[in-house]
Amino acid sequence: MKKYVAEFIGTFVLVVFGCGSAVAANTLLSNAGQPIPLALSTLLIAFAFGLVIVAMAYSIGNVSGCHINPAVSLAMLILRKIDVKDFVGYIIAQIIGAIAGAGVLVFMFGSNASLGTNGYGASSALGINAGQAFVVEVILTFVFVIAIIGVTSKVENSSVAGIVIGLALVLVHILGIPFTGTSVNPARSLGPALVAGGEAIAQVWVFILAPLVGGALAAFVYNYISTGKDK
């Protein structure tokens, strides 16, 4: 049970500080009466998400592994680093944590109009379509998850794993934010979408399915390239 509580806390914090930073940055820039400089807001949001992962990795990593992401949990299930029971427990805890985090954001900002939800079409800064959004999210998640698998596969990396994973998340956000807002995490997308409703709910399937595909691909590819590599 402690592992599931840790996953709840980690995902809750990710949504509050990650998505909350996205809402706050865009709101502050808009209230300044100036056009939002996408490059600036992209960097602020990217580092907010990355720093959350660093903080949580060194806080709950020794309890649950700090997945706080169903795509990561799926990859670990495929690699047999967790069992089905823990996989299901992690997913439930992550989704509940994300919904709770989105609820706190509504209270903090006094509105559910903007909760850092992901999207395509009119909801994308670059106006990409659903197919493009799907491919982007698969690629971003693949890179993020394979970095996680690689750095956590060696015990000697334990002291720096949180930093590497956090920076990997910053990396994928820098590229992904103009396209989709960057999900790479079904729970992070589903929680805010459920609370925001409307278009976010209609489009959230992309940000559930694509990260799961990307996470699974990362697990299979890493397993292939690492098996028998010393022979």
XYZ file of N, CA and C in Angstrom, residues 10-198:
567
model
N 3.293 11.388 -5.776
C 4.156 11.837 -6.862
C 3.380 12.402 -8.037
N 2.311 11.718 -8.430
C 1.512 12.187 -9.573
C 0.742 13.450 -9.215
N 0.258 13.515 -7.991
C -0.419 14.720 -7.494
C 0.506 15.929 -7.591
N 1.723 15.773 -7.099
C 2.699 16.871 -7.128
C 3.066 17.235 -8.572
N 3.201 16.225 -9.427
C 3.523 16.483 -10.832
C 2.475 17.366 -11.497
N 1.210 17.058 -11.264
C 0.133 17.833 -11.880
C 0.049 19.229 -11.274
N 0.126 19.315 -9.943
C 0.007 20.626 -9.297
C 1.125 21.559 -9.723
N 2.361 21.072 -9.681
C 3.492 21.952 -9.991
C 3.797 22.024 -11.482
N 3.652 20.922 -12.203
C 3.911 20.938 -13.634
C 2.821 21.677 -14.399
N 1.598 21.148 -14.317
C 0.475 21.800 -15.004
C 0.196 23.176 -14.409
N 0.362 23.300 -13.084
C 0.142 24.590 -12.440
C 1.100 25.647 -12.943
N 2.338 25.273 -13.175
C 3.322 26.220 -13.714
C 2.957 26.647 -15.125
N 2.404 25.723 -15.896
C 1.968 26.051 -17.253
C 0.852 27.090 -17.222
N -0.119 26.858 -16.346
C -1.237 27.806 -16.228
C -0.740 29.154 -15.722
N 0.097 29.126 -14.693
C 0.580 30.367 -14.088
C 1.424 31.180 -15.066
N 2.326 30.505 -15.784
C 3.199 31.218 -16.723
C 2.397 31.905 -17.810
N 1.461 31.176 -18.381
C 0.654 31.751 -19.462
C -0.268 32.851 -18.950
N -0.802 32.684 -17.738
C -1.690 33.698 -17.167
C -0.930 34.982 -16.871
N 0.259 34.867 -16.294
C 1.055 36.053 -15.977
C 1.437 36.817 -17.234
N 1.849 36.091 -18.254
C 2.246 36.745 -19.498
C 1.056 37.402 -20.183
N -0.096 36.762 -20.106
C -1.298 37.334 -20.719
C -1.743 38.585 -19.970
N -1.679 38.536 -18.646
C -2.103 39.682 -17.835
C -1.179 40.873 -17.992
N 0.030 40.621 -18.496
C 0.970 41.714 -18.718
C 0.607 42.517 -19.962
N -0.428 42.035 -20.664
C -0.884 42.740 -21.857
C 0.048 42.594 -23.032
N 0.826 41.530 -23.033
C 1.780 41.296 -24.111
C 1.502 39.945 -24.750
N 1.852 39.811 -26.019
C 1.754 38.488 -26.645
C 2.624 37.493 -25.887
N 2.145 36.273 -25.735
C 2.896 35.268 -24.994
C 4.099 34.803 -25.817
N 5.319 35.034 -25.341
C 6.495 34.513 -26.050
C 6.591 33.008 -25.815
N 6.278 32.249 -26.832
C 6.191 30.794 -26.682
C 7.515 30.191 -26.239
N 8.627 30.726 -26.729
C 9.925 30.175 -26.352
C 10.168 30.296 -24.849
N 9.791 31.435 -24.276
C 9.984 31.653 -22.841
C 9.082 30.744 -22.021
N 7.802 30.724 -22.365
C 6.876 29.891 -21.598
C 7.210 28.413 -21.745
N 7.711 28.012 -22.916
C 8.106 26.621 -23.137
C 9.219 26.212 -22.180
N 10.227 27.053 -22.051
C 11.343 26.739 -21.159
C 10.902 26.700 -19.707
N 10.072 27.643 -19.298
C 9.592 27.678 -17.917
C 8.822 26.407 -17.576
N 7.930 26.025 -18.473
C 7.100 24.842 -18.241
C 7.936 23.572 -18.282
N 8.846 23.507 -19.250
C 9.697 22.318 -19.384
C 10.509 22.080 -18.121
N 11.111 23.138 -17.591
C 11.922 22.981 -16.387
C 11.061 22.716 -15.159
N 9.841 23.237 -15.131
C 8.945 22.950 -14.011
C 8.659 21.456 -13.944
N 8.302 20.862 -15.071
C 8.028 19.421 -15.098
C 9.288 18.621 -14.748
N 10.420 19.016 -15.310
C 11.652 18.291 -15.049
C 12.079 18.360 -13.598
N 11.948 19.532 -12.982
C 12.345 19.683 -11.588
C 11.425 18.927 -10.645
N 10.157 18.818 -11.010
C 9.239 18.004 -10.202
C 9.715 16.558 -10.173
N 10.098 16.056 -11.341
C 10.566 14.669 -11.409
C 11.826 14.478 -10.568
N 12.745 15.436 -10.619
C 13.953 15.343 -9.802
C 13.584 15.288 -8.323
N 12.713 16.200 -7.896
C 12.307 16.248 -6.490
C 11.643 14.955 -6.051
N 10.734 14.451 -6.878
C 10.001 13.242 -6.514
C 10.884 11.997 -6.585
N 11.820 11.961 -7.528
C 12.698 10.801 -7.657
C 13.512 10.582 -6.390
N 13.975 11.693 -5.804
C 14.782 11.577 -4.591
C 13.919 11.546 -3.325
N 12.609 11.729 -3.485
C 11.701 11.673 -2.339
C 11.039 10.308 -2.203
N 10.472 9.807 -3.302
C 9.707 8.560 -3.240
C 10.311 7.448 -4.083
N 11.428 7.735 -4.741
C 12.046 6.733 -5.609
C 12.381 5.444 -4.892
N 12.804 5.548 -3.634
C 13.173 4.353 -2.883
C 11.962 3.594 -2.356
N 10.765 4.176 -2.514
C 9.538 3.525 -2.057
C 8.842 2.797 -3.202
N 8.610 3.512 -4.298
C 7.843 2.940 -5.407
C 8.599 2.899 -6.720
N 9.778 3.522 -6.761
C 10.486 3.657 -8.030
C 10.150 4.942 -8.743
N 9.184 5.686 -8.176
C 8.772 6.983 -8.741
C 8.412 6.883 -10.222
N 7.475 5.984 -10.542
C 6.991 5.914 -11.918
C 6.162 7.156 -12.235
N 5.166 7.416 -11.403
C 4.173 8.503 -11.526
C 3.729 8.723 -12.978
N 3.647 7.634 -13.722
C 3.337 7.700 -15.145
C 2.965 6.294 -15.625
N 1.728 6.083 -16.101
C 1.333 4.749 -16.573
C 2.209 4.199 -17.693
N 2.773 5.071 -18.527
C 3.645 4.604 -19.611
C 4.923 3.992 -19.046
N 5.433 4.574 -17.978
C 6.622 4.030 -17.318
C 6.276 2.708 -16.641
N 5.134 2.667 -15.974
C 4.710 1.439 -15.300
C 4.502 0.302 -16.300
N 3.941 0.626 -17.465
C 3.754 -0.392 -18.498
C 5.102 -0.927 -18.969
N 6.064 -0.042 -19.178
C 7.404 -0.477 -19.604
C 8.026 -1.388 -18.556
N 7.870 -1.035 -17.291
C 8.442 -1.857 -16.218
C 7.725 -3.196 -16.107
N 6.448 -3.233 -16.414
C 5.709 -4.497 -16.427
C 6.235 -5.394 -17.544
N 6.423 -4.826 -18.724
C 6.933 -5.589 -19.862
C 8.319 -6.154 -19.556
N 9.132 -5.363 -18.859
C 10.491 -5.792 -18.507
C 10.518 -6.648 -17.242
N 9.334 -6.938 -16.695
C 9.175 -7.794 -15.509
C 9.862 -7.219 -14.273
N 9.871 -5.895 -14.197
C 10.424 -5.243 -13.007
C 9.338 -4.971 -11.971
N 8.069 -5.077 -12.391
C 6.936 -5.064 -11.470
C 5.969 -6.146 -11.935
N 5.097 -6.589 -11.024
C 4.108 -7.601 -11.404
C 2.776 -6.947 -11.755
N 1.824 -7.752 -12.191
C 0.528 -7.226 -12.639
C -0.210 -6.524 -11.513
N -0.133 -7.092 -10.312
C -0.809 -6.483 -9.164
C -0.306 -5.068 -8.921
N 1.005 -4.896 -8.897
C 1.562 -3.564 -8.685
C 1.265 -2.647 -9.862
N 1.266 -3.198 -11.068
C 0.946 -2.395 -12.246
C -0.446 -1.779 -12.120
N -1.418 -2.606 -11.784
C -2.793 -2.117 -11.627
C -2.875 -1.109 -10.479
N -2.236 -1.427 -9.355
C -2.247 -0.520 -8.213
C -1.608 0.813 -8.538
N -0.487 0.773 -9.260
C 0.197 2.010 -9.646
C -0.697 2.867 -10.547
N -1.321 2.235 -11.533
C -2.151 2.984 -12.486
C -3.304 3.678 -11.760
N -3.965 2.944 -10.880
C -5.089 3.524 -10.129
C -4.605 4.701 -9.284
N -3.499 4.509 -8.577
C -2.963 5.568 -7.719
C -2.552 6.791 -8.539
N -1.953 6.563 -9.690
C -1.510 7.668 -10.538
C -2.691 8.476 -11.069
N -3.734 7.789 -11.501
C -4.899 8.492 -12.048
C -5.608 9.284 -10.962
N -5.786 8.681 -9.786
C -6.432 9.392 -8.679
C -5.593 10.598 -8.269
N -4.278 10.423 -8.235
C -3.398 11.534 -7.892
C -3.494 12.673 -8.886
N -3.593 12.331 -10.172
C -3.694 13.361 -11.211
C -5.022 14.110 -11.124
N -6.100 13.392 -10.852
C -7.411 14.036 -10.710
C -7.415 14.955 -9.497
N -6.847 14.479 -8.383
C -6.772 15.305 -7.175
C -5.932 16.554 -7.427
N -4.831 16.391 -8.142
C -3.990 17.538 -8.463
C -4.722 18.567 -9.312
N -5.485 18.076 -10.294
C -6.263 18.985 -11.143
C -7.329 19.705 -10.321
N -7.922 18.992 -9.375
C -8.918 19.618 -8.503
C -8.323 20.731 -7.669
N -7.117 20.525 -7.179
C -6.429 21.564 -6.405
C -6.134 22.776 -7.290
N -5.778 22.543 -8.545
C -5.521 23.658 -9.465
C -6.776 24.494 -9.696
N -7.923 23.831 -9.784
C -9.187 24.570 -9.933
C -9.397 25.480 -8.732
N -9.127 24.962 -7.551
C -9.274 25.770 -6.328
C -8.275 26.929 -6.332
N -7.036 26.661 -6.726
C -5.996 27.686 -6.693
C -6.250 28.808 -7.693
N -6.675 28.433 -8.905
C -6.853 29.430 -9.959
C -8.302 29.900 -10.099
N -9.219 29.226 -9.409
C -10.616 29.647 -9.431
C -11.326 29.356 -10.724
N -10.790 28.437 -11.518
C -11.401 28.117 -12.801
C -10.854 26.794 -13.316
N -11.658 26.108 -14.121
C -11.172 24.893 -14.782
C -10.967 25.140 -16.271
N -10.934 26.422 -16.641
C -10.826 26.785 -18.060
C -9.472 26.389 -18.649
N -8.430 26.435 -17.845
C -7.092 26.103 -18.337
C -6.333 25.375 -17.235
N -6.092 24.090 -17.461
C -5.410 23.280 -16.452
C -4.162 22.610 -17.019
N -3.601 23.203 -18.056
C -2.423 22.612 -18.673
C -2.750 21.355 -19.453
N -3.969 21.294 -19.999
C -4.381 20.111 -20.750
C -3.624 20.021 -22.072
N -3.585 18.823 -22.615
C -2.931 18.602 -23.906
C -3.958 18.652 -25.029
N -3.495 18.931 -26.242
C -4.451 18.981 -27.339
C -3.794 19.099 -28.699
N -4.632 19.019 -29.705
C -4.195 19.192 -31.090
C -5.209 20.077 -31.797
N -4.983 20.356 -33.062
C -5.887 21.262 -33.774
C -5.795 22.662 -33.187
N -6.954 23.229 -32.839
C -6.985 24.572 -32.269
C -6.321 24.630 -30.897
N -6.167 23.483 -30.258
C -5.543 23.420 -28.933
C -4.029 23.285 -29.005
N -3.489 23.237 -30.214
C -2.048 23.129 -30.411
C -1.489 24.446 -30.932
N -0.354 24.863 -30.393
C 0.272 26.100 -30.852
C 0.638 26.022 -32.330
N 0.955 24.811 -32.799
C 1.326 24.624 -34.205
C 0.174 24.113 -35.049
N -0.987 23.886 -34.435
C -2.174 23.482 -35.177
C -2.097 22.114 -35.816
N -1.361 21.188 -35.208
C -1.213 19.861 -35.802
C -2.496 19.049 -35.678
N -2.635 18.003 -36.517
C -3.834 17.169 -36.465
C -3.629 15.989 -35.510
N -4.665 15.171 -35.356
C -4.626 14.063 -34.405
C -3.534 13.055 -34.743
N -3.367 12.756 -36.033
C -2.347 11.800 -36.443
C -0.947 12.289 -36.117
N -0.697 13.560 -36.388
C 0.608 14.136 -36.061
C 0.838 14.133 -34.550
N -0.203 14.479 -33.798
C -0.092 14.501 -32.336
C 0.238 13.112 -31.803
N -0.391 12.092 -32.386
C -0.154 10.720 -31.949
C 1.304 10.337 -32.160
N 1.817 10.614 -33.346
C 3.203 10.260 -33.662
C 4.176 11.033 -32.776
N 3.918 12.320 -32.588
C 4.779 13.142 -31.733
C 4.844 12.557 -30.327
N 3.682 12.201 -29.784
C 3.649 11.680 -28.412
C 4.317 10.310 -28.302
N 4.176 9.490 -29.319
C 4.861 8.186 -29.303
C 6.376 8.397 -29.260
N 6.880 9.282 -30.098
C 8.320 9.535 -30.163
C 8.825 10.132 -28.856
N 8.131 11.147 -28.357
C 8.555 11.797 -27.117
C 8.573 10.808 -25.954
N 7.525 9.991 -25.867
C 7.454 9.029 -24.767
C 8.520 7.957 -24.908
N 8.752 7.516 -26.129
C 9.799 6.521 -26.376
C 11.142 7.020 -25.846
N 11.509 8.239 -26.195
C 12.788 8.804 -25.764
C 12.834 8.933 -24.241
N 11.758 9.429 -23.656
C 11.715 9.619 -22.209
C 11.821 8.294 -21.462
N 11.030 7.315 -21.880
C 10.993 6.042 -21.160
C 12.269 5.233 -21.362
N 12.834 5.252 -22.553
C 14.069 4.483 -22.759
C 15.218 5.099 -21.955
N 15.170 6.407 -21.740
C 16.162 7.052 -20.875
C 15.998 6.574 -19.436
N 14.746 6.464 -18.998
C 14.469 5.974 -17.641
C 14.955 4.545 -17.469
N 14.618 3.696 -18.435
C 15.019 2.286 -18.350
C 16.538 2.171 -18.316
N 17.197 2.896 -19.196
C 18.642 2.817 -19.283
C 19.345 3.263 -18.013
N 18.937 4.413 -17.478
C 19.643 4.957 -16.313
C 19.337 4.185 -15.041
N 18.167 3.539 -14.977
C 17.819 2.779 -13.770
C 18.237 1.311 -13.858
N 18.805 0.918 -14.978
C 19.203 -0.478 -15.147
C 20.545 -0.796 -14.499
N 21.278 0.225 -14.087
C 22.574 0.024 -13.438
C 22.541 0.633 -12.044
N 22.865 -0.168 -11.052
C 22.838 0.281 -9.660
C 23.757 1.476 -9.444
N 24.882 1.488 -10.144
C 25.851 2.571 -9.956
C 25.324 3.928 -10.421
N 24.208 3.933 -11.158
C 23.620 5.194 -11.608
C 22.605 5.768 -10.616
N 22.377 5.075 -9.518
C 21.291 5.459 -8.614
C 21.418 6.885 -8.081
N 22.643 7.349 -7.899
C 22.826 8.685 -7.325
C 22.491 9.807 -8.305
N 22.531 9.501 -9.589
C 22.268 10.539 -10.590
C 21.007 10.265 -11.403
N 20.348 9.140 -11.143
C 19.194 8.751 -11.963
C 18.107 9.811 -11.969
N 17.802 10.383 -10.809
C 16.743 11.389 -10.737
C 17.032 12.607 -11.593
N 18.292 13.033 -11.596
C 18.682 14.200 -12.396
C 18.579 13.890 -13.884
N 19.069 12.710 -14.282
C 19.006 12.314 -15.690
C 17.562 12.230 -16.166
N 16.707 11.617 -15.367
C 15.303 11.476 -15.754
C 14.620 12.837 -15.825
N 14.915 13.706 -14.854
C 14.340 15.049 -14.880
C 14.752 15.826 -16.109
N 16.036 15.747 -16.458
C 16.519 16.461 -17.645
C 15.946 15.857 -18.929
N 15.722 14.539 -18.935
C 15.098 13.908 -20.104
C 13.683 14.444 -20.295
N 12.985 14.659 -19.175
C 11.627 15.210 -19.280
C 11.667 16.659 -19.757
N 12.653 17.418 -19.292
C 12.825 18.793 -19.802
C 13.031 18.764 -21.311
N 13.890 17.856 -21.761
C 14.203 17.738 -23.193
C 12.953 17.498 -24.025
N 12.151 16.502 -23.648
C 10.990 16.179 -24.473
C 9.932 17.280 -24.402
N 9.880 18.007 -23.282
C 8.933 19.123 -23.193
C 9.341 20.284 -24.101
N 10.636 20.541 -24.195
C 11.092 21.656 -25.032
C 10.647 21.448 -26.479
N 10.748 20.225 -26.965
C 10.283 19.950 -28.328
C 8.770 19.823 -28.386
N 8.172 19.162 -27.419
C 6.771 18.783 -27.525
C 5.749 19.845 -27.215
N 6.087 20.829 -26.372
C 5.086 21.814 -25.946
C 4.434 22.546 -27.124
N 5.179 23.012 -28.114
C 4.507 23.695 -29.237
C 3.588 22.779 -30.050
N 3.832 21.473 -30.001
C 3.015 20.529 -30.763
C 1.745 20.129 -30.007
N 1.900 19.618 -28.798
C 0.755 19.053 -28.068
C 0.634 19.555 -26.630
N 1.592 20.341 -26.187
C 1.661 20.690 -24.777
C 2.484 19.673 -24.002
N 2.827 18.578 -24.655
C 3.608 17.454 -24.118
C 2.870 16.714 -23.018
N 2.500 15.498 -23.352
C 1.909 14.608 -22.357
C 2.977 13.636 -21.870
N 3.299 12.655 -22.686
C 4.169 11.506 -22.376
C 3.744 10.802 -21.092
N 2.514 11.068 -20.653
C 2.034 10.543 -19.377
C 0.501 10.528 -19.382
N -0.112 9.359 -19.560
C -1.579 9.287 -19.621
C -2.279 9.838 -18.392
N -1.727 9.621 -17.202
C -2.364 10.120 -15.979
C -2.326 11.645 -15.938
N -1.173 12.221 -16.286
C -1.023 13.684 -16.290
C -2.007 14.337 -17.250
N -2.349 13.646 -18.334
C -3.305 14.176 -19.300
C -4.747 13.920 -18.887
N -5.011 12.711 -18.367
C -6.385 12.338 -18.044
C -6.948 13.140 -16.881
N -6.164 13.326 -15.822
C -6.660 14.057 -14.657
C -7.157 15.454 -15.004
N -6.314 16.316 -15.574
C -6.764 17.654 -15.962
C -7.892 17.637 -16.991
N -7.876 16.676 -17.931
C -8.928 16.610 -18.946
C -10.286 16.303 -18.315
N -10.316 15.375 -17.375
C -11.572 15.033 -16.709
C -12.141 16.224 -15.955
N -11.276 16.995 -15.335
C -11.732 18.155 -14.557
C -12.085 19.321 -15.469
N -11.334 19.508 -16.554
C -11.589 20.618 -17.474
C -12.796 20.356 -18.362
N -12.959 19.088 -18.805
C -14.072 18.733 -19.678
C -13.922 19.302 -21.083
N -15.010 19.282 -21.842
C -15.034 19.868 -23.181
C -14.082 19.223 -24.163
